[in-house]
Short mmCIF file of C-alpha atoms and ligand atoms in Angstrom, two decimals:
data_model
loop_
_atom_site.label_atom_id
_atom_site.label_comp_id
_atom_site.label_asym_id
_atom_site.label_seq_id
_atom_site.Cartn_x
_atom_site.Cartn_y
_atom_site.Cartn_z
CA VAL A 588 86.71 78.74 94.18
CA LEU A 589 85.28 76.86 97.11
CA ALA A 590 84.23 78.84 100.15
CA ASP A 591 82.52 77.84 103.40
CA ASP A 592 81.44 80.08 106.08
CA ARG A 593 79.99 77.21 108.30
CA GLY A 594 82.62 74.69 108.14
CA PRO A 595 84.21 72.44 105.11
CA ALA A 596 80.72 70.22 105.07
CA LEU A 597 78.96 73.30 103.62
CA SER A 598 81.37 74.55 100.66
CA LYS A 599 79.67 76.30 97.87
CA PRO A 600 81.30 77.87 94.74
CA VAL A 601 81.52 81.85 94.71
CA ASP A 602 82.00 84.51 92.11
CA LEU A 603 85.10 86.52 93.16
CA GLN A 604 84.24 89.47 90.84
CA LEU A 605 88.02 89.63 89.96
CA ASP A 606 87.05 92.30 87.27
CA ARG A 607 86.59 95.26 89.69
CA ALA A 608 88.20 96.54 92.79
CA HIS A 609 87.32 95.62 96.23
CA THR A 610 88.07 97.45 99.60
CA ALA A 611 89.32 94.31 101.24
CA ARG A 612 91.74 93.42 98.45
CA ILE A 613 92.73 97.31 97.86
CA TYR A 614 93.53 97.12 102.00
CA ASP A 615 95.21 93.53 101.41
CA TYR A 616 97.53 95.15 98.64
CA TYR A 617 98.52 98.05 101.43
CA LEU A 618 99.33 95.58 104.06
CA GLY A 619 101.55 93.64 101.78
CA GLY A 620 99.45 90.78 101.27
CA LYS A 621 98.97 88.29 98.17
CA ASP A 622 95.05 88.13 97.87
CA ASN A 623 94.46 91.07 95.56
CA TYR A 624 94.18 91.55 91.86
CA GLU A 625 94.90 93.61 88.93
CA ALA A 626 92.08 95.95 89.43
CA ASP A 627 92.71 96.36 93.29
CA ARG A 628 96.29 97.24 92.46
CA VAL A 629 95.22 99.81 89.95
CA ALA A 630 92.97 101.58 92.46
CA ALA A 631 95.49 101.33 95.32
CA ARG A 632 97.99 103.01 93.29
CA ALA A 633 95.60 105.47 92.15
CA MET A 634 94.93 106.38 95.70
CA GLU A 635 98.71 106.51 96.52
CA GLN A 636 99.33 109.17 93.71
CA ILE A 637 96.71 111.43 95.71
CA PHE A 638 97.70 110.10 99.44
CA PRO A 639 100.96 108.66 99.39
CA TYR A 640 100.74 107.18 103.06
CA ALA A 641 97.94 104.86 102.11
CA ALA A 642 99.84 101.76 103.32
CA PHE A 643 101.33 103.62 106.45
CA ALA A 644 97.58 104.30 107.34
CA ALA A 645 96.45 100.96 106.82
CA ARG A 646 99.27 99.58 108.94
CA ALA A 647 98.25 102.27 111.82
CA ASN A 648 94.90 101.00 111.53
CA ARG A 649 95.70 97.27 111.88
CA ALA A 650 98.11 98.32 114.95
CA PHE A 651 94.95 99.96 116.33
CA MET A 652 92.76 96.84 116.10
CA HIS A 653 95.72 94.93 117.65
CA ARG A 654 95.88 97.12 120.85
CA ALA A 655 92.28 97.65 121.39
CA THR A 656 91.61 93.78 120.84
CA ARG A 657 94.17 93.33 123.57
CA TYR A 658 92.81 96.02 125.88
CA LEU A 659 89.25 94.52 125.67
CA ALA A 660 90.43 90.82 126.40
CA GLU A 661 92.73 92.38 129.40
CA HIS A 662 89.58 94.03 130.51
CA GLY A 663 87.58 90.85 130.74
CA ILE A 664 85.88 90.94 127.30
CA ARG A 665 85.17 87.44 126.03
CA GLN A 666 83.00 87.79 123.10
CA PHE A 667 83.61 89.87 119.77
CA LEU A 668 81.58 90.66 117.00
CA ASP A 669 83.72 92.16 114.33
CA ILE A 670 82.27 93.67 111.19
CA GLY A 671 84.15 94.51 108.11
CA THR A 672 86.87 91.83 109.05
CA GLY A 673 88.87 91.78 105.94
CA ILE A 674 91.09 89.24 104.17
CA PRO A 675 92.67 87.23 106.92
CA THR A 676 96.12 88.94 108.05
CA THR A 677 98.08 87.46 110.94
CA PRO A 678 97.29 88.02 113.59
CA ASN A 679 93.57 88.35 113.22
CA LEU A 680 91.61 89.50 116.01
CA HIS A 681 90.54 86.11 117.42
CA GLN A 682 94.35 85.25 117.72
CA ILE A 683 94.86 88.31 119.53
CA ALA A 684 92.07 87.85 122.05
CA GLN A 685 92.51 84.27 122.60
CA ASN A 686 96.30 84.88 123.24
CA VAL A 687 95.20 86.53 126.36
CA ALA A 688 91.87 84.70 126.77
CA PRO A 689 92.00 81.32 125.13
CA GLU A 690 87.96 80.94 125.75
CA ALA A 691 87.25 84.17 123.98
CA ARG A 692 84.52 83.74 121.26
CA VAL A 693 84.77 85.70 118.21
CA VAL A 694 82.14 86.34 115.15
CA TYR A 695 83.46 87.63 112.11
CA VAL A 696 81.18 89.35 109.37
CA ASP A 697 82.34 90.63 105.89
CA ASN A 698 80.61 90.96 102.24
CA ASP A 699 83.24 90.40 100.03
CA PRO A 700 83.39 86.97 98.49
CA LEU A 701 87.29 86.57 98.73
CA VAL A 702 87.03 86.97 102.59
CA LEU A 703 84.38 84.32 102.50
CA ALA A 704 86.71 82.04 100.49
CA HIS A 705 89.42 82.53 102.95
CA ALA A 706 87.05 82.38 106.08
CA ARG A 707 88.64 78.83 106.97
CA ALA A 708 91.68 80.72 108.34
CA LEU A 709 89.36 82.79 110.66
CA LEU A 710 87.77 79.53 111.86
CA VAL A 711 90.87 78.05 113.40
CA SER A 712 90.10 78.88 117.04
CA SER A 713 92.05 77.85 120.01
CA PRO A 714 90.41 74.74 121.53
CA GLU A 715 89.13 76.48 124.41
CA GLY A 716 87.24 79.56 122.37
CA ARG A 717 85.28 79.68 119.27
CA THR A 718 85.18 81.47 116.10
CA ALA A 719 82.63 82.00 113.31
CA TYR A 720 82.02 83.80 109.93
CA ILE A 721 78.85 85.14 108.53
CA SER A 722 78.73 86.30 105.08
CA ALA A 723 76.69 89.56 105.30
CA ASP A 724 76.48 92.98 104.58
CA ALA A 725 76.88 95.62 107.43
CA THR A 726 74.01 97.68 106.26
CA THR A 727 71.58 94.84 107.25
CA PRO A 728 72.45 94.64 110.94
CA GLU A 729 69.30 93.01 111.75
CA ALA A 730 70.15 89.78 109.55
CA ILE A 731 73.78 89.86 111.23
CA LEU A 732 71.80 89.52 114.56
CA ARG A 733 69.39 86.82 113.15
CA ALA A 734 72.17 84.77 111.87
CA PRO A 735 72.57 81.34 113.39
CA GLN A 736 76.25 81.52 113.48
CA LEU A 737 75.82 84.65 115.75
CA ALA A 738 73.56 82.58 118.33
CA ASP A 739 75.61 79.53 118.17
CA THR A 740 78.66 81.43 119.12
CA LEU A 741 77.89 84.56 121.33
CA ASN A 742 75.67 84.65 124.38
CA LEU A 743 73.87 87.93 123.94
CA ALA A 744 73.05 88.41 127.55
CA GLU A 745 76.99 88.88 128.35
CA PRO A 746 79.26 91.88 127.25
CA VAL A 747 80.36 91.74 123.56
CA ALA A 748 82.80 94.26 121.97
CA LEU A 749 81.48 95.31 118.53
CA SER A 750 84.04 96.46 116.44
CA LEU A 751 83.92 97.93 112.86
CA TYR A 752 87.66 98.90 111.83
CA ALA A 753 87.82 100.94 108.57
CA ILE A 754 84.66 100.13 107.16
CA LEU A 755 82.04 102.83 108.03
CA HIS A 756 83.61 105.18 105.81
CA PHE A 757 82.42 102.89 103.06
CA VAL A 758 78.93 103.65 104.23
CA SER A 759 77.83 107.11 103.40
CA ASP A 760 75.16 108.98 105.22
CA GLY A 761 72.57 107.91 102.50
CA ARG A 762 72.83 104.37 103.62
CA ASP A 763 72.48 105.56 107.64
CA PRO A 764 75.62 104.16 109.32
CA ASP A 765 74.33 105.55 112.44
CA ALA A 766 71.30 103.11 112.21
CA ILE A 767 74.00 100.37 111.71
CA VAL A 768 75.49 100.88 114.83
CA ARG A 769 72.30 101.81 116.73
CA THR A 770 70.67 98.66 115.99
CA LEU A 771 73.92 96.43 116.76
CA MET A 772 74.55 98.26 120.28
CA ASP A 773 70.81 98.01 121.19
CA ALA A 774 71.26 94.30 120.87
CA LEU A 775 74.00 94.24 123.47
CA PRO A 776 74.02 94.25 127.11
CA ALA A 777 75.36 97.08 129.37
CA GLY A 778 79.25 96.42 129.48
CA SER A 779 79.63 96.12 125.95
CA TYR A 780 81.99 98.02 123.90
CA LEU A 781 81.88 99.79 120.52
CA VAL A 782 85.24 100.29 118.76
CA LEU A 783 85.66 101.97 115.44
CA SER A 784 88.16 103.53 113.37
CA HIS A 785 87.44 105.82 110.30
CA ALA A 786 89.08 107.54 107.42
CA THR A 787 88.89 111.43 107.73
CA SER A 788 89.83 114.28 105.35
CA ASP A 789 90.42 116.68 108.41
CA HIS A 790 93.96 117.14 107.56
CA SER A 791 93.75 117.24 103.76
CA SER A 792 92.88 120.07 101.20
CA GLU A 793 89.44 120.05 99.36
CA GLU A 794 91.00 118.89 96.53
CA VAL A 795 93.04 116.00 97.64
CA SER A 796 89.94 114.83 99.51
CA LYS A 797 87.64 115.26 96.46
CA ALA A 798 90.24 113.47 94.24
CA GLY A 799 90.68 110.52 96.86
CA ILE A 800 86.81 110.18 97.12
CA ASP A 801 86.66 110.07 93.30
CA VAL A 802 89.06 107.31 93.21
CA TYR A 803 86.38 104.96 95.04
CA HIS A 804 83.39 106.69 93.38
CA SER A 805 84.69 106.13 90.00
CA ARG A 806 84.98 102.36 90.77
CA GLY A 807 81.32 102.14 92.11
CA ILE A 808 82.52 102.07 95.36
CA ASP A 809 80.60 104.13 98.46
CA PHE A 810 83.19 106.36 100.39
CA GLN A 811 82.66 109.12 102.94
CA PRO A 812 85.46 110.23 104.98
CA ARG A 813 84.14 112.03 108.06
CA SER A 814 85.35 114.81 110.38
CA ARG A 815 86.09 114.47 113.98
CA ASP A 816 82.66 115.51 115.09
CA GLU A 817 80.90 113.44 112.78
CA PHE A 818 83.02 110.57 113.47
CA SER A 819 82.56 111.11 117.51
CA ARG A 820 78.60 111.27 117.05
CA PHE A 821 78.81 107.48 116.50
CA PHE A 822 79.74 107.06 120.30
CA ASP A 823 76.45 109.13 121.61
CA GLY A 824 75.15 107.54 124.44
CA LEU A 825 78.09 105.30 125.32
CA GLY A 826 80.96 106.14 127.71
CA LEU A 827 84.26 106.96 125.84
CA ILE A 828 87.41 105.25 127.12
CA GLU A 829 90.34 107.54 127.48
CA PRO A 830 92.08 109.17 125.47
CA GLY A 831 88.55 109.43 123.65
CA VAL A 832 88.72 110.14 119.89
CA VAL A 833 92.09 110.31 118.66
CA GLY A 834 93.93 109.04 115.46
CA PRO A 835 94.58 105.13 115.73
CA HIS A 836 98.13 105.63 116.42
CA ARG A 837 97.49 107.83 119.50
CA TRP A 838 95.19 105.27 121.20
CA HIS A 839 97.31 103.55 123.90
CA PRO A 840 100.22 104.01 122.04
CA ILE A 841 103.31 101.63 122.67
CA GLY A 842 106.62 103.56 123.39
CA GLY A 843 104.94 107.05 123.95
CA GLN A 844 103.04 109.45 121.82
CA PRO A 845 103.88 109.68 118.04
CA PRO A 846 104.66 113.16 116.89
CA LYS A 847 102.12 115.53 115.52
CA SER A 848 103.66 115.10 111.80
CA LEU A 849 102.06 111.67 111.55
CA ASP A 850 98.65 112.93 112.10
CA PRO A 851 98.04 113.87 108.28
CA GLN A 852 99.65 110.49 107.08
CA VAL A 853 97.50 108.21 109.13
CA ALA A 854 94.25 110.41 108.38
CA PHE A 855 92.13 108.41 110.54
CA TYR A 856 90.28 108.52 113.78
CA ALA A 857 89.58 105.78 116.25
CA GLY A 858 87.68 105.37 119.46
CA MET A 859 86.60 102.84 121.91
CA ALA A 860 83.23 103.32 124.39
CA ARG A 861 81.19 101.09 126.86
CA LYS A 862 77.75 100.66 126.97
C1 LIG B 556 89.61 98.53 104.73
S1 LIG B 556 89.09 96.95 105.04
C2 LIG B 556 89.45 96.59 106.71
C3 LIG B 556 89.55 95.38 107.38
C4 LIG B 556 89.86 95.19 108.99
N1 LIG B 556 88.59 95.54 109.43
C5 LIG B 556 90.99 96.05 109.51
O1 LIG B 556 90.63 97.30 109.79
O2 LIG B 556 92.13 95.65 109.53
C6 LIG B 556 87.40 97.02 105.00
C7 LIG B 556 86.59 95.85 104.82
O3 LIG B 556 85.27 96.15 105.44
C8 LIG B 556 84.37 95.15 104.32
N2 LIG B 556 83.19 95.72 104.01
C9 LIG B 556 83.07 97.28 103.25
N3 LIG B 556 81.58 97.49 103.35
C10 LIG B 556 80.98 96.30 103.77
C11 LIG B 556 79.68 96.09 104.10
N4 LIG B 556 78.82 97.01 103.41
N5 LIG B 556 79.39 95.01 104.64
C12 LIG B 556 80.49 94.26 105.10
N6 LIG B 556 81.39 94.37 104.79
C13 LIG B 556 81.89 95.56 104.43
C14 LIG B 556 85.36 95.15 103.05
O4 LIG B 556 85.08 93.70 102.37
C15 LIG B 556 86.76 94.97 103.72
O5 LIG B 556 86.92 93.60 104.22
#
């Protein structure tokens, strides 16, 4: 497989590690995509045995990304840094942003070699705008900030929307997710935004929560769902945008507030804040 993160001229082979489950591919399975393999499907089905709404939750999260991106572009944001991008799924973030503002510039970051292999789809920008892809780990935010693709694409003197959709629950406290968010937000000027979504066990029994965590841990994947308070702390020092921390399906919903019964099925929190 040839992959490129800097354009076709710099193609290089990558090991896709098909023998083990990856979160990007499990998520792709839930979204009905084709970029998942046997190990991913086995993991996804194991999770569905415990939490039958996993695909519904993934779709609610993706729909939140759509609405949040549109909101940001409609509120004047023209630069986006999206970490934990996932396998390209139309519409991608840049397509939503550039639909509102064709000049919008987007830098994507992910650590999965399969996302890298598909990065070309993320690099088809509008002619007025620009997109770039950085193959990097979220736990090394300094490396992301130093990447030449970032400097080539974004002007850090102007506001940037930093987004981490459905990724920070894959970074347990031992790997200091607060430091990731802080390091990145510190590099961005006032007027920048932070957008997050995150899995929670707040609506589950201890038994279900533990079984869900085990599906990931038994495959060597770090996973830590967080409570509403733990999630809200990522926004400390920033100004939360209405309606604050809510389920992603409750954040600026189209067509009125969804019924309360959906909260345990989505089992996610989401929020947006301004620096
Ligand atoms: C559940 S998917 C979410 C995709 C997309 N953000 C969305 O919400 O639609 C999580 C993504 O985060 C990526 N990811 C997980 N841990 C990561 C890390 N430490 N560094 C970079 N990317 C990571 C995975 O490869 C995957 O693409």
